[in-house]
Short mmCIF file of C-alpha atoms in Angstrom, two decimals:
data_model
loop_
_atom_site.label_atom_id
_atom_site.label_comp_id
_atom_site.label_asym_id
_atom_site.label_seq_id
_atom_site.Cartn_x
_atom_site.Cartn_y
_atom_site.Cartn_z
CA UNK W 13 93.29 91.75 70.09
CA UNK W 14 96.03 93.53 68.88
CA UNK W 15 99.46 94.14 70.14
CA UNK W 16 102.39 96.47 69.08
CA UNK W 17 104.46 95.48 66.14
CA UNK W 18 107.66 93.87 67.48
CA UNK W 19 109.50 95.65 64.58
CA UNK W 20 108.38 98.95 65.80
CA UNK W 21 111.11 101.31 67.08
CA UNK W 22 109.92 101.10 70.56
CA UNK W 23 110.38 97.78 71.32
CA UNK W 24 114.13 97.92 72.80
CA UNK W 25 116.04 95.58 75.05
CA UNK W 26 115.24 96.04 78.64
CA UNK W 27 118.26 95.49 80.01
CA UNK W 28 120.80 98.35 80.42
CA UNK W 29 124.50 98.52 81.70
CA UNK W 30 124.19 98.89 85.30
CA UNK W 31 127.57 100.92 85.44
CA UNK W 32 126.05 103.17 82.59
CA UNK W 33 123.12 104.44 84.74
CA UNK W 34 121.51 105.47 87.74
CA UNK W 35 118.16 103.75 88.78
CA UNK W 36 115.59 105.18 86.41
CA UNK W 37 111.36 105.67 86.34
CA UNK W 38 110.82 103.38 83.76
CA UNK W 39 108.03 102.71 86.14
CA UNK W 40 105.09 104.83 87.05
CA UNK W 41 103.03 103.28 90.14
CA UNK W 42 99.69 105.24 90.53
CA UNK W 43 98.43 104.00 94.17
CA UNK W 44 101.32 103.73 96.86
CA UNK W 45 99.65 102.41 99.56
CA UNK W 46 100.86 99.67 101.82
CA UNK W 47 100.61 96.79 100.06
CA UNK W 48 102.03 98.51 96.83
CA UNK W 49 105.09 99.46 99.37
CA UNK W 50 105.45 95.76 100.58
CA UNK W 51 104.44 94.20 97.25
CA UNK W 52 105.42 95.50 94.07
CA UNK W 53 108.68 97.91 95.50
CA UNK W 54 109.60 95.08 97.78
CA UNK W 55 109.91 92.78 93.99
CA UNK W 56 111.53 95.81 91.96
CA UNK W 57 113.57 96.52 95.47
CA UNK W 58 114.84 92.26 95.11
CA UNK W 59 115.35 92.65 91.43
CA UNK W 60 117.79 95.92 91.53
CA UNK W 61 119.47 93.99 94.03
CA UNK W 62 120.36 91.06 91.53
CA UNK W 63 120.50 93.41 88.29
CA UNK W 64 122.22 96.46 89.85
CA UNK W 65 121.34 99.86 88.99
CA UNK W 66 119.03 99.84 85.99
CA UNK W 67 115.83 101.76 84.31
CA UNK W 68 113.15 99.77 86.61
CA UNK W 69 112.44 102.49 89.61
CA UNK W 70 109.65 103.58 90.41
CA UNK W 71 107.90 107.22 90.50
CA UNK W 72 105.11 107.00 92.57
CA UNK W 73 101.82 109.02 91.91
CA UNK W 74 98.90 109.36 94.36
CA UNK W 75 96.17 111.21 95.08
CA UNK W 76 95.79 114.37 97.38
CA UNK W 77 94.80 112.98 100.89
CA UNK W 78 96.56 114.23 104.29
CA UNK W 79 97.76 110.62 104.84
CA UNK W 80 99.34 110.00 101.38
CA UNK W 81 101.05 113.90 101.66
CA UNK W 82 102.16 112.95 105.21
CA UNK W 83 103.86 109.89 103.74
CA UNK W 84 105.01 111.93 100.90
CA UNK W 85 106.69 114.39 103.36
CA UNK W 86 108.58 111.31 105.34
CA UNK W 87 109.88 109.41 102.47
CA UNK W 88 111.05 112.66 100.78
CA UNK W 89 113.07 113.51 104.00
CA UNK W 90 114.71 109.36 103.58
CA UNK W 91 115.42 109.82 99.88
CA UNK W 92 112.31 107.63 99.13
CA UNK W 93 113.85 104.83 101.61
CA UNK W 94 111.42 102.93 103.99
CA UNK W 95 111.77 99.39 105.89
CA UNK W 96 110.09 96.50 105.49
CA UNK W 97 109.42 94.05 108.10
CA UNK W 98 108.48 90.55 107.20
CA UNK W 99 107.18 88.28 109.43
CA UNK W 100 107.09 83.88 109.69
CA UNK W 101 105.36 81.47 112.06
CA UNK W 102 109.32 81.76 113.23
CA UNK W 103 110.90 84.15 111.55
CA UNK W 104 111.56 87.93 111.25
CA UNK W 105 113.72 90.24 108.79
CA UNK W 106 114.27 93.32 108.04
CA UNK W 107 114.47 94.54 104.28
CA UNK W 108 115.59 98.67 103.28
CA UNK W 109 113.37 99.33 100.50
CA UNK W 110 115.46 101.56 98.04
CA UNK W 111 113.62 101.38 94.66
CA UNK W 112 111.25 104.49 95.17
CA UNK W 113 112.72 107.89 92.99
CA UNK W 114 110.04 110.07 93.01
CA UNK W 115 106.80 110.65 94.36
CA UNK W 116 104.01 112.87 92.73
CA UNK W 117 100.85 114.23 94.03
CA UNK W 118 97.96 114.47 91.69
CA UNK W 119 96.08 116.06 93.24
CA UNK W 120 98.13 119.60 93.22
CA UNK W 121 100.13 118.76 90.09
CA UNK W 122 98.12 117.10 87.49
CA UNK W 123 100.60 118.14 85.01
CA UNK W 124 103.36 116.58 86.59
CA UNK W 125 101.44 113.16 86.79
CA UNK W 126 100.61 113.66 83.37
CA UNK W 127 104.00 114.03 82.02
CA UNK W 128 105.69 111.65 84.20
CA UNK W 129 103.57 108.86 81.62
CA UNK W 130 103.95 110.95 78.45
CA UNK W 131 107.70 110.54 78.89
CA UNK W 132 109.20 108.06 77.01
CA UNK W 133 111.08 106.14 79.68
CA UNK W 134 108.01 105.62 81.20
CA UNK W 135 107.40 101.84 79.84
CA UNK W 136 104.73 100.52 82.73
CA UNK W 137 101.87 102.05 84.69
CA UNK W 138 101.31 100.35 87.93
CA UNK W 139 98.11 100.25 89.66
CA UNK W 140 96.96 99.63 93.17
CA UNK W 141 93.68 102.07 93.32
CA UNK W 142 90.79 99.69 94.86
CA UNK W 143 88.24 98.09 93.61
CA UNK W 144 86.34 101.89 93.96
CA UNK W 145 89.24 103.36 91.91
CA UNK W 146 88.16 102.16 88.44
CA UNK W 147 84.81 103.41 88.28
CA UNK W 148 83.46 101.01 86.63
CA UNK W 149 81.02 97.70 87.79
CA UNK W 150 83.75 95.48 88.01
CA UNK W 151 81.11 92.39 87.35
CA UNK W 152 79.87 94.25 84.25
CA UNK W 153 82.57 95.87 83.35
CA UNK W 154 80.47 99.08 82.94
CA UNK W 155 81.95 102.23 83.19
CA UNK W 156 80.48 104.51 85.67
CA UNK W 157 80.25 107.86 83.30
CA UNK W 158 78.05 109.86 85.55
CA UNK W 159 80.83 110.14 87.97
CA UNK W 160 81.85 113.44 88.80
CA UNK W 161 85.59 112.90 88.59
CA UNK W 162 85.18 111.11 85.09
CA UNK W 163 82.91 113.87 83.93
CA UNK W 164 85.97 116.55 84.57
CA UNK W 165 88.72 114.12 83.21
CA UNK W 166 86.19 114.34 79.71
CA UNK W 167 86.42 117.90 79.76
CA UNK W 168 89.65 118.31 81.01
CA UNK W 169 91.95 116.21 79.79
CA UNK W 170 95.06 117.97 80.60
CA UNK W 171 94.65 118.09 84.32
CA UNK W 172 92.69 115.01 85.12
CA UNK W 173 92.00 113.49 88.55
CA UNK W 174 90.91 109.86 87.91
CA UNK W 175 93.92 107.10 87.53
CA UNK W 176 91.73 106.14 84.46
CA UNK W 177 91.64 109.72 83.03
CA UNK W 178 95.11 110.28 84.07
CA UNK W 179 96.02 106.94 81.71
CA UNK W 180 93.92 107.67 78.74
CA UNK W 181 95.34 111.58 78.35
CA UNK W 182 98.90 110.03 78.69
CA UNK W 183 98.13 107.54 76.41
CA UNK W 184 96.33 109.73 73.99
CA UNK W 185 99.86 112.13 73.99
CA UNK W 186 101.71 109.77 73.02
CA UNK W 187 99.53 108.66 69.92
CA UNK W 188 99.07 112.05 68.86
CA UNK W 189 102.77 112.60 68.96
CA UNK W 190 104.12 108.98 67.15
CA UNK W 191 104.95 107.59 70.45
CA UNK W 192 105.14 104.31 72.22
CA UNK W 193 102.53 102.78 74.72
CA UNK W 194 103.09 101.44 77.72
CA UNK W 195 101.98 98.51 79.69
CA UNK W 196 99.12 99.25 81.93
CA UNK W 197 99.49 96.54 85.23
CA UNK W 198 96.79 96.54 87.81
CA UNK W 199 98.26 95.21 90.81
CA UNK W 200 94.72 95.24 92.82
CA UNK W 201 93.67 92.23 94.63
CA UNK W 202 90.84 92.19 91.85
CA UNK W 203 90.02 88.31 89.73
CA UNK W 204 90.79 89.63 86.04
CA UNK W 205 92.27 92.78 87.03
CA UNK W 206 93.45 93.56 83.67
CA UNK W 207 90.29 92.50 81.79
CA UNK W 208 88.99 95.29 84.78
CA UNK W 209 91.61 98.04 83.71
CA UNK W 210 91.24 97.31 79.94
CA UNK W 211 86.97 97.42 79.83
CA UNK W 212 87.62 100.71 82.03
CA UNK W 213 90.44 102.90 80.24
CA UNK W 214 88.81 102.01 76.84
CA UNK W 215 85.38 102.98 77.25
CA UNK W 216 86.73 106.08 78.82
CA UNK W 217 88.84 106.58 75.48
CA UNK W 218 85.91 106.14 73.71
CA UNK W 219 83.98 109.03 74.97
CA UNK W 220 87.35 111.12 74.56
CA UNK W 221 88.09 110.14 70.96
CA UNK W 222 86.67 107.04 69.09
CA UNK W 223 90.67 107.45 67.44
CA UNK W 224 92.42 106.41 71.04
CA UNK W 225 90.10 103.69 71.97
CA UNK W 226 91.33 102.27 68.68
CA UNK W 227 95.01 102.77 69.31
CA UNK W 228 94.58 101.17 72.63
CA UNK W 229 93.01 98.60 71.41
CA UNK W 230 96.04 97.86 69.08
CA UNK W 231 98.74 98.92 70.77
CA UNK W 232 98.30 98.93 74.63
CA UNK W 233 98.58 95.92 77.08
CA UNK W 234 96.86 94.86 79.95
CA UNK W 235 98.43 91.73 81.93
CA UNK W 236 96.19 90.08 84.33
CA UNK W 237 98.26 89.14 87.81
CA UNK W 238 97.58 87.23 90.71
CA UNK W 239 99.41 89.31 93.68
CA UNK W 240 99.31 88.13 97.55
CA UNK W 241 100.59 89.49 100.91
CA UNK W 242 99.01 90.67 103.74
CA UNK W 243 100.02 94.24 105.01
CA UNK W 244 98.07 95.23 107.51
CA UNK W 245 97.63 99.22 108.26
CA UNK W 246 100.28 101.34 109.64
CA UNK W 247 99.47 103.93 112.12
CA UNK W 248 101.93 106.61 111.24
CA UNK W 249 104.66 107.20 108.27
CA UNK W 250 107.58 106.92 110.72
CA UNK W 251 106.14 102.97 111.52
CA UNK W 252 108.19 100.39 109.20
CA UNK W 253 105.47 98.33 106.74
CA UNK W 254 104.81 95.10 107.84
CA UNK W 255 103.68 92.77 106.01
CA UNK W 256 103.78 88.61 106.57
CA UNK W 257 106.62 86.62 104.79
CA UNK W 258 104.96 84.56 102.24
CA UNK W 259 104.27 86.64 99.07
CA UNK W 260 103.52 85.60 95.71
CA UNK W 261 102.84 87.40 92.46
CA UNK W 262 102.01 85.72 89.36
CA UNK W 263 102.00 87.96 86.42
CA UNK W 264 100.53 87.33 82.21
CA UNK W 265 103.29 87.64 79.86
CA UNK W 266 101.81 90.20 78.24
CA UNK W 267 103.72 93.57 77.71
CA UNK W 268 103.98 96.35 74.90
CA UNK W 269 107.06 98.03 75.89
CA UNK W 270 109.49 95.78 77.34
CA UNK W 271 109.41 94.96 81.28
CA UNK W 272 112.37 94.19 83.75
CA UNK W 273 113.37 90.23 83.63
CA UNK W 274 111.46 89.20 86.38
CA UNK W 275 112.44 85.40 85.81
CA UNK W 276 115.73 86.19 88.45
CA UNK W 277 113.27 87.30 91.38
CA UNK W 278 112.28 84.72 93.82
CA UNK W 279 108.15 84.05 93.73
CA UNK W 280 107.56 85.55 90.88
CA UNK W 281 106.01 83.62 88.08
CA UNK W 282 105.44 84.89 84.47
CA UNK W 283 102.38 82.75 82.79
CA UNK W 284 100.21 82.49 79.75
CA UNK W 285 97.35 82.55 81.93
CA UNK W 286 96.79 83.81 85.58
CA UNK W 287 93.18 82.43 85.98
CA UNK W 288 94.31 78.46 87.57
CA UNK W 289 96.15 80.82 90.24
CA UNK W 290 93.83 83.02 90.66
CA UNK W 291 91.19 79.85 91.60
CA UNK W 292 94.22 78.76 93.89
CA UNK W 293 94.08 81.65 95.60
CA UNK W 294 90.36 82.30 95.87
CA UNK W 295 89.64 78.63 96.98
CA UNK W 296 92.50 77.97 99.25
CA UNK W 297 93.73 81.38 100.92
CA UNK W 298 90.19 83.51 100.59
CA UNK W 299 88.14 80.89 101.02
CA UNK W 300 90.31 79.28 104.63
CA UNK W 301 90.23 83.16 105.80
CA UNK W 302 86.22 83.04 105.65
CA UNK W 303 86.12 79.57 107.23
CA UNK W 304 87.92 80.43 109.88
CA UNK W 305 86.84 84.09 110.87
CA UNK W 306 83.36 82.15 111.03
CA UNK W 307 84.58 79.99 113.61
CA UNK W 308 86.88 81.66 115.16
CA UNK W 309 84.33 84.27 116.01
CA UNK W 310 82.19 82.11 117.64
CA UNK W 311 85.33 80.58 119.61
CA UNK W 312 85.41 84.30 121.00
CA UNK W 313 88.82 85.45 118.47
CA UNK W 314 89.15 88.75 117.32
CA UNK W 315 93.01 88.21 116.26
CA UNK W 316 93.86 85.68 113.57
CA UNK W 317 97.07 85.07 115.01
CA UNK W 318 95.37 83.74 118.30
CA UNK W 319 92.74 81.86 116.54
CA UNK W 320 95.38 79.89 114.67
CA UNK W 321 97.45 79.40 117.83
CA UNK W 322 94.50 77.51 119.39
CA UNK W 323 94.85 73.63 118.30
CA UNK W 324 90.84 72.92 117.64
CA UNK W 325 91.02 75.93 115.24
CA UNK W 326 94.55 75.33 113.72
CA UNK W 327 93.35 71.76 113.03
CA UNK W 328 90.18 72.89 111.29
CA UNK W 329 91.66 75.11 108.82
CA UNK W 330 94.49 72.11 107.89
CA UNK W 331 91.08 69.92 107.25
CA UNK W 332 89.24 72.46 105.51
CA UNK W 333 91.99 72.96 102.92
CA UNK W 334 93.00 69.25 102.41
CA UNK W 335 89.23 68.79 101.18
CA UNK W 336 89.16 72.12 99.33
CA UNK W 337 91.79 71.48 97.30
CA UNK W 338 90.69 68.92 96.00
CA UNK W 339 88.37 71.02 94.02
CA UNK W 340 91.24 73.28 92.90
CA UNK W 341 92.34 71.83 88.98
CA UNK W 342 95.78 71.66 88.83
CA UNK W 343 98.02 74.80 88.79
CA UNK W 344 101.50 74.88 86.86
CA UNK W 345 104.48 75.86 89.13
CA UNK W 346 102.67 74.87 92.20
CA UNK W 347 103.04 72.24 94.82
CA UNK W 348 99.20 72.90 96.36
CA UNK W 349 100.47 70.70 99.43
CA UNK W 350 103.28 73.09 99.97
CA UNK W 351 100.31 76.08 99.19
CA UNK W 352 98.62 74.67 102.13
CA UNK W 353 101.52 74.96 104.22
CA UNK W 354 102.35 78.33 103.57
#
């Protein structure tokens, strides 16, 4: 595949002076539900804490649903400031999540969305939409083109209300007008999520102009990354996210327009290739979860927490993973004893 020419004029440093500037939008996060809140902000939050101020904030754009406007409202009352709780086996913190700048609803202002990605500083587009949000077969990779909402992003281009149609006009403005690409990241809990995002956005360019599907297809980027940390619902916005402590996010080094230097942040790993991890992950975490709701069940659990507090069941999950992992091949990085632990 292709990728943008290194001695094009877009591909600058990413670092700024952080006594030159204010936090920027150099990211645009499309998606900011919980896990995006306790996941990706709660990295960017870590890394403007090491870097200072810099261009990697985040503008947040979502859909047009009460709950999303109702968390809208509250963080726009905090100046985009929320907490984070994280909790151990025996541990608890608190973390004041301060990377959020802006916050856009799609629904009512298309535009907005719109030119929040045709802007130049724009450099990533973050996704956390679900599985449903790509509207494609994510097995086949088929993209599902009698949809209704894809069938108005075709015809209407400029006020679209798919994340995929929302992508592909951006994108398209900016190769009609000499500009850069950006990096498009799905950060859904999806195996291959950028092979996903990339089979997705460029059939959909296809149907809109044979001309962008080819630009994409030379210029635009679409990492794969492993991501992990459960975040369970909230029941209000006023309720701090919660989320457990372990969290891990491995990411492909793969990027058309720069991308913050990640390397400083603490479980974060940059890679060549996501898929060992994402077998890691599948094997060991998804596949222990299964296991044990299966017994667990039947032991007369409905909370994982108490499940794992019972010995019989604590001791069965440690046994189940010392003989999966023996299937797992090895993984660079990654102590799968300490995996086990965690």
């Amino acid at each position: 595949r292709g990728h943008a020419d290194t001695t094009a004029n877009w591909s600058q440093p990413c670092l700024r002076d952080p006594e030159s500037m204010s936090l920027g939008k150099a990211i645009t996060h499309v998606g900011l539900g919980n896990f995006s809140r306790a996941h990706l902000a709660y990295f960017m939050n870590e890394y403007t804490k090491k870097m200072g101020p810099c261009e990697w904030g985040i503008c947040a754009v979502d859909r047009d649903t009460p709950r999303n406007v109702a968390n809208a409202e509250y963080l726009s009352k905090h100046d985009f400031e929320y907490q984070l709780i994280t909790k151990g086996t025996d541990s608890k913190a608190s973390h004041q999540i301060r990377v959020i700048r802006d916050y856009i609803n799609m629904g009512t202002s298309p535009e907005s969305a719109l030119a929040q990605l045709v802007d130049p500083a724009t450099r990533i587009c973050s996704l956390t939409i679900t599985e449903k949000g790509y509207y494609c077969d994510v097995n086949t990779g088929k993209l599902f083109v009698d949809n209704d909402e894809i069938k108005h992003d075709l015809e209407n281009p400029a006020a679209p209300k798919s994340a995929i149609g929302l992508i592909c006009s951006a994108l398209n403005s900016r190769r009609l007008g000499g500009g850069a690409p950006f990096t498009v990241l799905s950060c859904d809990n999806l195996p291959g999520n950028g092979h996903i995002t990339e089979n997705a956005v460029t059939q959909f360019a296809d149907l809109l102009d044979p001309k962008l599907h080819e630009w994409i297809s030379n210029y635009v980027t679409f990492p794969n990354c492993m991501v992990d940390r459960i975040t369970p619902q909230t029941a209000t916005p006023e309720d701090p996210i919660v989320s457990e402590e372990f969290c891990q996010w491995v990411i492909e080094d793969k990027f058309c327009n720069g991308r913050p230097y990640w390397e400083i942040v603490d479980n974060v790993l940059l890679t060549d290739d996501v898929m060992p991890y994402e077998k890691m992950k599948v094997r060991l975490l998804n596949g222990s979860h299964s296991a044990l709701s299966y017994l667990a069940y039947l032991a007369g659990h409905r909370d994982v927490d108490h499940a794992m507090a019972e010995p019989d069941v604590h001791e069965f999950v440690k046994m189940y993973l010392s003989e999966v992992a023996q299937t797992v091949p090895a993984v660079p990085g990654i102590d799968l004893s300490w995996y086990q632990k965690k």
